[in-house]
Short mmCIF file of C-alpha atoms and ligand atoms in Angstrom, two decimals:
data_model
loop_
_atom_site.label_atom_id
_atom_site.label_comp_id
_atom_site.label_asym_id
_atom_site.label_seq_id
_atom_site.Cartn_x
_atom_site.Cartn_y
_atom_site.Cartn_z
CA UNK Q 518 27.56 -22.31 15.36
CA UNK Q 519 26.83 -19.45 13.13
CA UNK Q 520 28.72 -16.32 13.21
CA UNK Q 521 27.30 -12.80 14.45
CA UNK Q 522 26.50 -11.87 10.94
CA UNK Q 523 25.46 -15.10 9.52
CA UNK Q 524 22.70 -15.60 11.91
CA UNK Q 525 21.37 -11.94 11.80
CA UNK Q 526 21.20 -12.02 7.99
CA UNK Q 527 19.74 -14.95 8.79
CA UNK Q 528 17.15 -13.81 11.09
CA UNK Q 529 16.07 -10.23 8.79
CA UNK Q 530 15.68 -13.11 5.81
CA UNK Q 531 12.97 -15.41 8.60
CA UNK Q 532 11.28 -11.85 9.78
CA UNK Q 533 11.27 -10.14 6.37
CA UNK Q 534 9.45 -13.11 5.02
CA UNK Q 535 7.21 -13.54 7.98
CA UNK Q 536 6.45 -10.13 7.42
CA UNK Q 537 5.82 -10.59 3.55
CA UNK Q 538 3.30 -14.05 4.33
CA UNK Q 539 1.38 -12.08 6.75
CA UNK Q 540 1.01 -8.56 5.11
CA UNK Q 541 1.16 -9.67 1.25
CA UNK Q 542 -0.18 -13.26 0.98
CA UNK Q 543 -2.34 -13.14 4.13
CA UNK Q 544 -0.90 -16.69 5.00
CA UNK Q 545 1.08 -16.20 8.37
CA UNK Q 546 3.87 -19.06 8.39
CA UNK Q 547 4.60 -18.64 11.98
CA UNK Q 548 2.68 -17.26 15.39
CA UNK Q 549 3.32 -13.71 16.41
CA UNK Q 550 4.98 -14.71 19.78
CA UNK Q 551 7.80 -16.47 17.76
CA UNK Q 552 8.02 -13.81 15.39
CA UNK Q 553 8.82 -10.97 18.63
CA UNK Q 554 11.15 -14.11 19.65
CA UNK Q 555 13.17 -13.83 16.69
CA UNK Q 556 13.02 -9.83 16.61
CA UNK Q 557 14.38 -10.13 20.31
CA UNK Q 558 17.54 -12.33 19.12
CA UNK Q 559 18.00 -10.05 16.33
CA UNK Q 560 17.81 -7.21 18.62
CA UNK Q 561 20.71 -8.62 21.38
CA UNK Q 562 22.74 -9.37 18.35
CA UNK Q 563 22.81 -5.82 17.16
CA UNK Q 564 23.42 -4.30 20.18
CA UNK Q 565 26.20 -6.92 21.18
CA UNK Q 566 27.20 -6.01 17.54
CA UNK Q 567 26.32 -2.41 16.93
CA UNK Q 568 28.80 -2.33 13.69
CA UNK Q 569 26.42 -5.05 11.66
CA UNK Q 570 23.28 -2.22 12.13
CA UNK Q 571 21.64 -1.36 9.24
CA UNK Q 572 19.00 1.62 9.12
CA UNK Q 573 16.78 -1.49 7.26
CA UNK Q 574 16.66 -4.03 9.75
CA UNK Q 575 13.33 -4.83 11.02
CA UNK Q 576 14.60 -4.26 14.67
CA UNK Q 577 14.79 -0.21 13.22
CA UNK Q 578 11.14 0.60 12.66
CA UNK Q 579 10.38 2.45 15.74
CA UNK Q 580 12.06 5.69 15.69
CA UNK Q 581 12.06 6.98 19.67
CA UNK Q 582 12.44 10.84 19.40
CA UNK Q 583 9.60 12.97 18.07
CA UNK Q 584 10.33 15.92 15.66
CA UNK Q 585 9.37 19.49 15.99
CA UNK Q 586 7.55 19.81 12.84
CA UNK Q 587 7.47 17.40 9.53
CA UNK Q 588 9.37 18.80 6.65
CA UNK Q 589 8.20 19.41 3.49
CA UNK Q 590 7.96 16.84 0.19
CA UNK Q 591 7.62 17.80 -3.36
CA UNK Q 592 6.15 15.25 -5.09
CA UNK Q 593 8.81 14.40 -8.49
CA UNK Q 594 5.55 13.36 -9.96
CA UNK Q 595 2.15 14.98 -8.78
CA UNK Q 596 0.07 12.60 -6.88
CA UNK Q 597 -3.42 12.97 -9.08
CA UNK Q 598 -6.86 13.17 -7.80
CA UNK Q 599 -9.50 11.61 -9.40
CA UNK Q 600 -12.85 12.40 -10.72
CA UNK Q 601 -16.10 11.05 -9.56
CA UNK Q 602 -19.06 9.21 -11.18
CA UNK Q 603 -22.23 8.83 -9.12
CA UNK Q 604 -24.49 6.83 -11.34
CA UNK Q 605 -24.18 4.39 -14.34
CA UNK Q 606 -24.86 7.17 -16.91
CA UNK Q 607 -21.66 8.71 -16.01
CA UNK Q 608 -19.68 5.49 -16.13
CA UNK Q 609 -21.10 4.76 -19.45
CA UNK Q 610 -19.75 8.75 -20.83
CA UNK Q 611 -16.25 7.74 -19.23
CA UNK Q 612 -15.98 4.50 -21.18
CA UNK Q 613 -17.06 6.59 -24.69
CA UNK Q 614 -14.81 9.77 -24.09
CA UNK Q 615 -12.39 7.25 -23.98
CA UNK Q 616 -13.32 4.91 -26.83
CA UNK Q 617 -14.20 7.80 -29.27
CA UNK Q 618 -10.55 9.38 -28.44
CA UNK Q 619 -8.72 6.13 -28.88
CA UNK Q 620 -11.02 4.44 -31.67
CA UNK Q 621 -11.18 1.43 -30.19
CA UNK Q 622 -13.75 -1.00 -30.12
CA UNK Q 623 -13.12 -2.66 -26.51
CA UNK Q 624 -11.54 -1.38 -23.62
CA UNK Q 625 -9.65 -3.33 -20.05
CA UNK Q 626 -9.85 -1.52 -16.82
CA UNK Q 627 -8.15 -2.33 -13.92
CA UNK Q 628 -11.09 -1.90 -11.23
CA UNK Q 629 -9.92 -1.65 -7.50
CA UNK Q 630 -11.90 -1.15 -4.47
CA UNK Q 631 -11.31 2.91 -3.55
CA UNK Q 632 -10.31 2.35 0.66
CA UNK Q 633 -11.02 5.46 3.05
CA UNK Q 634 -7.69 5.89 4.06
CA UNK Q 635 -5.04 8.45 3.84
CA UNK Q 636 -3.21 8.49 0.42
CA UNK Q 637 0.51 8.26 0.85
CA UNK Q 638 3.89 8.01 -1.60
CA UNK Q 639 6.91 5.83 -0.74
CA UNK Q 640 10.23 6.26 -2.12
CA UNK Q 641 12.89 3.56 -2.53
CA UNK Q 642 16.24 4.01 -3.68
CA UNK Q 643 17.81 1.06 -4.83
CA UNK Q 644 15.23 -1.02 -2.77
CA UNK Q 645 15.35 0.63 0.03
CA UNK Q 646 13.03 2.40 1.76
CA UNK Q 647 14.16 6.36 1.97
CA UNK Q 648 11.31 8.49 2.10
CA UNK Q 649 7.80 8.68 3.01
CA UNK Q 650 5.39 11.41 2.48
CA UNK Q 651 0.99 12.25 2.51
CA UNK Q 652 -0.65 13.09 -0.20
CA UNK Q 653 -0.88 17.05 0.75
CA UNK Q 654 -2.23 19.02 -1.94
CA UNK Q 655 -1.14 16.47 -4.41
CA UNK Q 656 2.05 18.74 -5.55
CA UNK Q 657 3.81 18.34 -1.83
CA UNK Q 658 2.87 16.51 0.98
CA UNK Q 659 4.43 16.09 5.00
CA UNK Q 660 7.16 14.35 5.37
CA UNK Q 661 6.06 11.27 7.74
CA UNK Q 662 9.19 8.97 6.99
CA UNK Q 663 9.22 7.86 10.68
CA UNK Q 664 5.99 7.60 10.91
CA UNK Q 665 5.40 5.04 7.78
CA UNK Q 666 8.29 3.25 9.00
CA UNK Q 667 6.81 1.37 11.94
CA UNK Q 668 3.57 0.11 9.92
CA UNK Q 669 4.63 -3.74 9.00
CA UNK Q 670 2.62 -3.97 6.05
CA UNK Q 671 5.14 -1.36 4.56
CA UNK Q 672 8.52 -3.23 3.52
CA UNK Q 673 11.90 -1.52 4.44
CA UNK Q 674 13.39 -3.00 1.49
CA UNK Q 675 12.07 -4.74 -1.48
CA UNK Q 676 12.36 -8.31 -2.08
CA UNK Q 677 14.47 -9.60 -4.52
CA UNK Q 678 13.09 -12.76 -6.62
CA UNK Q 679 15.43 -14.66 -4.47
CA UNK Q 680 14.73 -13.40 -1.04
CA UNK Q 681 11.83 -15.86 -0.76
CA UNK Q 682 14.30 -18.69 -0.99
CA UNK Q 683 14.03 -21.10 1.87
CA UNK Q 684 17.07 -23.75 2.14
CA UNK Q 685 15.33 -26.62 -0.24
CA UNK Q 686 14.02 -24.69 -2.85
CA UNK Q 687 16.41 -24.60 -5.96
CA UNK Q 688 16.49 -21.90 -8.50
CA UNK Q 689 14.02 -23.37 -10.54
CA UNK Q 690 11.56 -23.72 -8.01
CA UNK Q 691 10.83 -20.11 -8.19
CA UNK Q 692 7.99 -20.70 -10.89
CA UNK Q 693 8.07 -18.43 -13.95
CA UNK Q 694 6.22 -15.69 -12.92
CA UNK Q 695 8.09 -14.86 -9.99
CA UNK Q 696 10.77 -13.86 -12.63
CA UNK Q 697 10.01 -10.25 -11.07
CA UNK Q 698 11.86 -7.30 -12.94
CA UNK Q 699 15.18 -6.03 -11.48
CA UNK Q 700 14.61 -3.47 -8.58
CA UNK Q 701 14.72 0.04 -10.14
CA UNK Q 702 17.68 2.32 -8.75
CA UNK Q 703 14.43 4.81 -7.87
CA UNK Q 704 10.70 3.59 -7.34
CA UNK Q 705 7.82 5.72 -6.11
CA UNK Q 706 4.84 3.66 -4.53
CA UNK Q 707 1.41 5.38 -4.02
CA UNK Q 708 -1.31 3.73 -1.92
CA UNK Q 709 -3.48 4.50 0.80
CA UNK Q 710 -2.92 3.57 4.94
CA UNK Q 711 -5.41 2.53 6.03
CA UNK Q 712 -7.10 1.29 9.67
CA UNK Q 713 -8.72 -2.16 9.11
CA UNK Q 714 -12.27 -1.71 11.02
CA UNK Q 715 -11.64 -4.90 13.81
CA UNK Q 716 -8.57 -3.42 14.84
CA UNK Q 717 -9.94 0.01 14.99
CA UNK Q 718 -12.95 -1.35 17.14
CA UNK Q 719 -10.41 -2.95 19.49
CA UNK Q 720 -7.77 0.19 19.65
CA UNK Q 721 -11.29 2.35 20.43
CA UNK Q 722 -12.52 -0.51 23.61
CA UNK Q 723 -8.81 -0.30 25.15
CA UNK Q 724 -8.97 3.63 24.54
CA UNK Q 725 -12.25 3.81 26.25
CA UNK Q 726 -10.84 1.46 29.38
CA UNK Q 727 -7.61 2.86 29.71
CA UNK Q 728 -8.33 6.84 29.05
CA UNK Q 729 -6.58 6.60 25.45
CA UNK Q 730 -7.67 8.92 22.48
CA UNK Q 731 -10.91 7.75 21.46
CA UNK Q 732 -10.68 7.87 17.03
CA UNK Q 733 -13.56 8.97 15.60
CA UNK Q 734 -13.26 6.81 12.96
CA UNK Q 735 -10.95 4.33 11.00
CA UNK Q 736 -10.01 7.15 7.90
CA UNK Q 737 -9.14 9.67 11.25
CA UNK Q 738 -7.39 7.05 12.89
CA UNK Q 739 -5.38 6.40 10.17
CA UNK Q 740 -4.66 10.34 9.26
CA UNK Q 741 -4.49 11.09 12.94
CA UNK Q 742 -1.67 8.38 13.34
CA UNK Q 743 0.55 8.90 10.38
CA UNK Q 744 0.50 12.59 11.78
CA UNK Q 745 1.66 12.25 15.11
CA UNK Q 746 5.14 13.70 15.84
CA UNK Q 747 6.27 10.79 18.33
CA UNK Q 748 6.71 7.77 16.19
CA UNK Q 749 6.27 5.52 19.34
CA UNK Q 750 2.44 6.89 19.22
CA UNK Q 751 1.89 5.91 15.85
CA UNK Q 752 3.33 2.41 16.36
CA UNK Q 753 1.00 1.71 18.60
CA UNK Q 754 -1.89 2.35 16.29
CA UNK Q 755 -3.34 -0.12 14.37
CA UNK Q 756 -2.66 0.97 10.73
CA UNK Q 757 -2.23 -1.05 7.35
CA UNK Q 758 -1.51 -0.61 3.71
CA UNK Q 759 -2.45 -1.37 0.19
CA UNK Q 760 -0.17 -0.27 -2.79
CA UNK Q 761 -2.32 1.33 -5.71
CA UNK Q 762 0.11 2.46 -8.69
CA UNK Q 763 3.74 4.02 -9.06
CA UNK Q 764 5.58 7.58 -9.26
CA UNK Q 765 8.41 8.02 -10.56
CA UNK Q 766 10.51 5.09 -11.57
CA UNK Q 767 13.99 5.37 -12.89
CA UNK Q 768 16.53 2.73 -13.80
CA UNK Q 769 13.87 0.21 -14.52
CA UNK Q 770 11.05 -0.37 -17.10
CA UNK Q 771 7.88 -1.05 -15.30
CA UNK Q 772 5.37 -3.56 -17.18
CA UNK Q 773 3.07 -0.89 -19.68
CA UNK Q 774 -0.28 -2.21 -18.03
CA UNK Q 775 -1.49 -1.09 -14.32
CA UNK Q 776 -2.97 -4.72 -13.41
CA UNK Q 777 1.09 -6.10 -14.25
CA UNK Q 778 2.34 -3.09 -12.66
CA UNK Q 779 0.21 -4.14 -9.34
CA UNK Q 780 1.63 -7.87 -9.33
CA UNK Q 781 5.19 -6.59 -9.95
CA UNK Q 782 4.90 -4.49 -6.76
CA UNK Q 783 3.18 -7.31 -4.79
CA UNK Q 784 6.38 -9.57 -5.59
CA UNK Q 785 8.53 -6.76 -4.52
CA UNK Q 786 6.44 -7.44 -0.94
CA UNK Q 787 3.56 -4.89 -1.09
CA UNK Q 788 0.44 -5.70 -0.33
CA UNK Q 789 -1.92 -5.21 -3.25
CA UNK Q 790 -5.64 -5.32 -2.91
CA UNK Q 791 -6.85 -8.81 -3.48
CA UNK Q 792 -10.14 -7.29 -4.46
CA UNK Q 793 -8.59 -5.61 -8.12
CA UNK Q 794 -9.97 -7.27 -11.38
CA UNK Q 795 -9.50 -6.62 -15.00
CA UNK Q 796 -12.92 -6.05 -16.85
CA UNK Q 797 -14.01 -5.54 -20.36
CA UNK Q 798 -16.18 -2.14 -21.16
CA UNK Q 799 -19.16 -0.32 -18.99
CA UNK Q 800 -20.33 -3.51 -18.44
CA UNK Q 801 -17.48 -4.93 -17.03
CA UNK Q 802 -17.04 -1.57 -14.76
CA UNK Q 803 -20.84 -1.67 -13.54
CA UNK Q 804 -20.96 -5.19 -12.79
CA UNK Q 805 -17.91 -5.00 -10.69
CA UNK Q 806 -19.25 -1.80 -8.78
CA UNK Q 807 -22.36 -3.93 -8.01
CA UNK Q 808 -20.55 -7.04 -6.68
CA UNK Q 809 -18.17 -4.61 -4.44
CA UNK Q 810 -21.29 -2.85 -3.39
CA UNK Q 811 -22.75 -6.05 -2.09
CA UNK Q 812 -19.69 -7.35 -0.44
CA UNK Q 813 -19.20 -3.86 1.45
CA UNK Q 814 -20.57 -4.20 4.96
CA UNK Q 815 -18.48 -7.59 5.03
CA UNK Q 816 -15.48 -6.28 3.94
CA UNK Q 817 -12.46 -5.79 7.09
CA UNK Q 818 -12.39 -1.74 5.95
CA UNK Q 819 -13.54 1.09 4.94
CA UNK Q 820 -14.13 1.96 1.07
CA UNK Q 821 -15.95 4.77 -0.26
CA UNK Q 822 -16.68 3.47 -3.98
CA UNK Q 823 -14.36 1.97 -6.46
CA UNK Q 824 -11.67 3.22 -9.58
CA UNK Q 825 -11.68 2.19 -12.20
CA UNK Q 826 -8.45 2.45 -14.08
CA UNK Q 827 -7.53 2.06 -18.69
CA UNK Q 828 -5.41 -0.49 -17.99
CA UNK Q 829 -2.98 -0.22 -20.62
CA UNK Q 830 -0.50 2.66 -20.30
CA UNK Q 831 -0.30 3.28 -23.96
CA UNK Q 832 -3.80 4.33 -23.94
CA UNK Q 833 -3.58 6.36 -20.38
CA UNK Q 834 -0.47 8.50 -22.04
CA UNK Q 835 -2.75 9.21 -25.36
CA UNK Q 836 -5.83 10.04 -22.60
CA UNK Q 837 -3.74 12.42 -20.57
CA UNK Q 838 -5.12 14.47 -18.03
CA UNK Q 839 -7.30 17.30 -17.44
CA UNK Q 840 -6.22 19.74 -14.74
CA UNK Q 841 -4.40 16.98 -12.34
CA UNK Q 842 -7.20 14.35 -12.20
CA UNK Q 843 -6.58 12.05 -15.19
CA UNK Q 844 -8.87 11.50 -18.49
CA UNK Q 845 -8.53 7.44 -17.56
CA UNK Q 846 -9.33 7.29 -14.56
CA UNK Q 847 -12.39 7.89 -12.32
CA UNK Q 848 -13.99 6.88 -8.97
CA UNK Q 849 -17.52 5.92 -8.69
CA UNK Q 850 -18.76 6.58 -5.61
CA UNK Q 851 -20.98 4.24 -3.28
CA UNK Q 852 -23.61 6.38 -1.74
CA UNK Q 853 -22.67 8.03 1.45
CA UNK Q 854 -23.21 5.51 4.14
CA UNK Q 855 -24.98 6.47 7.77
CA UNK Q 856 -22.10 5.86 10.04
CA UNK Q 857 -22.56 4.01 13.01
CA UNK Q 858 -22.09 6.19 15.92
CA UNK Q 859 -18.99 4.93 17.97
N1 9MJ H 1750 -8.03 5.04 -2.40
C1 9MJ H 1750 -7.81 4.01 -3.22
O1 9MJ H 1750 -8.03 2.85 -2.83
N2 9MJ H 1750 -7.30 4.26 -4.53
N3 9MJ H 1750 -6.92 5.48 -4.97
C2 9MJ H 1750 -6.48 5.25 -6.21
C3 9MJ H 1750 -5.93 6.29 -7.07
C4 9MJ H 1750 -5.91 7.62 -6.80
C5 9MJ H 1750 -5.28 8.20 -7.90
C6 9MJ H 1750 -4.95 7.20 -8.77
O2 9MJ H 1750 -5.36 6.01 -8.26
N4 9MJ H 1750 -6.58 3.97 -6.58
C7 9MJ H 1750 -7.09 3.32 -5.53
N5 9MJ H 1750 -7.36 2.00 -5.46
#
């Protein structure tokens, strides 16, 4: 019979990888009802056991007293805004500034679908999760720790290339590119929360039966929830998460190319857009707007155009930026869409 601690390490190791199949690789391993089973075992053993707590475990994302105000973040790195492109002329200007200015011939961007959600920055030190804070004017945000806590898609701690490890896999059966870098003593994540449109539909019916706020729509929900002083309120709401780039990082070295730096945080157990291609030139860029434009109505959320991103960081340090929205980087905008009336 396992001891107190050896079975609750054991059961954060089960949930934390539950967690990471369902939010990262989309491939649940097991059904929610034993997933609450195991948080409930957890739970008993903490409480019998209140000295084996940690601030980390999953049993600890739903703070229960609301704050007064949130505090204040200054970002250690500005969170940059980008500039917009509305038709194919512009797209093909952005490709030359940048060609002309670095003399090269071809050029990779990292193209990502650009969700309607609320843009947020996580900090972890030492791989775990310490503080979480919106976008705000880009210079300093609200402090919504609590808040960003309770969304599962979010990891309290980063995985290590050898959490995955079941009991039968050696070593070696990590294959080589899970050799993921070693966890930085500080790592900034930026990406955008975000209410996936089914579960906003759903929240919305139950609102309307039950006398619950009706959202207006899935970017409100999502702002309206990561804003709400009772952390209990927000994890009720339906909200999710896709990681988009990095702050500040220190005590690592990051991969130099944003499409690397994306599968190094989706090993660490973010969930990265599955949607994010590198293409080659305008043509690349224009061709991948088109397919994303196609797909859009069938897609489970909200995006209001695409970014395209130089992938190599070399090249984005030499482009710089102008103002805070970066020379590399620009959105290109779907046209605005009639929304339905809910
Ligand atoms: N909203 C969104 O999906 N974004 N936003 C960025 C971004 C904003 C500034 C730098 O990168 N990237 C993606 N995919």
């Amino acid at each position: 019979k396992p001891t107190p601690a050896t079975r609750i390490a054991e059961l954060r190791r089960q949930l934390e990888d539950a967690n990471y199949r369902y939010h990262v690789l989309d491939e649940p391993n097991i059904p929610d009802a034993e997933y609450d089973r195991l948080l409930r075992e957890l739970d008993e053993l903490e409480v019998a056991h209140p000295q084996l707590l940690t601030a980390d475990s999953p049993t600890q994302r739903v703070g229960n007293a609301p704050s007064a105000k949130f505090a204040e973040v200054r970002h250690a790195i500005p969170m940059l805004s980008l500039g917009n492109a509305f038709s194919d002329e512009e797209v093909h200007d952005f490709v030359r500034r940048i060609a002309d200015k670095l003399k090269r011939p071809t050029l990779r961007f990292s193209a990502e679908p650009k969700l309607d959600g609320l843009a947020i920055s996580l900090r972890y030190e030492k791989g775990h999760f310490v503080q979480g804070a919106t976008r705000g004017d880009g210079a300093t945000g609200e402090d919504v720790t609590v808040n960003l806590r309770t969304v599962k898609a979010i990891p309290l701690r980063l995985r290590s290339g050898m959490a995955g490890m079941g009991k039968g896999e050696s070593g070696a059966a990590q294959n080589a590119d899970e050799a993921a870098s070693p966890i930085p003593e500080v790592l900034e994540v930026r990406g955008e929360v975000y209410m996936p449109r089914a579960d906003f539909e759903k929240y919305n019916e139950q609102a309307r039966l039950h006398g619950g706020k009706v959202l207006a729509n899935p970017r409100n929900g999502a702002a309206g929830s990561l804003r709400q002083l009772d952390p209990r309120i927000t994890a009720q709401r339906p909200l999710a998460f896709f990681a988009y780039g990095t702050g500040l990082v220190e005590g690592a070295v990051l991969p130099d190319s944003h499409s690397a730096t994306l599968a190094q945080l989706r090993q660490w157990g973010f969930p990265v857009s599955g949607l994010s291609e590198v293409v080659e030139g305008a043509e690349g860029l224009l061709d991948y707007y088109r397919r994303i434009g196609e797909r859009r109505d069938a897609l489970p959320f909200d995006i209001d155009g695409v970014v395209y991103k130089l992938d190599d960081g070399e090249g984005q340090r030499e482009m710089g930026f102008v103002s805070r929205a970066p020379r590399w980087a620009i959105a290109h905008k779907f046209p605005a869409q009639e929304q339905a009336t809910t």
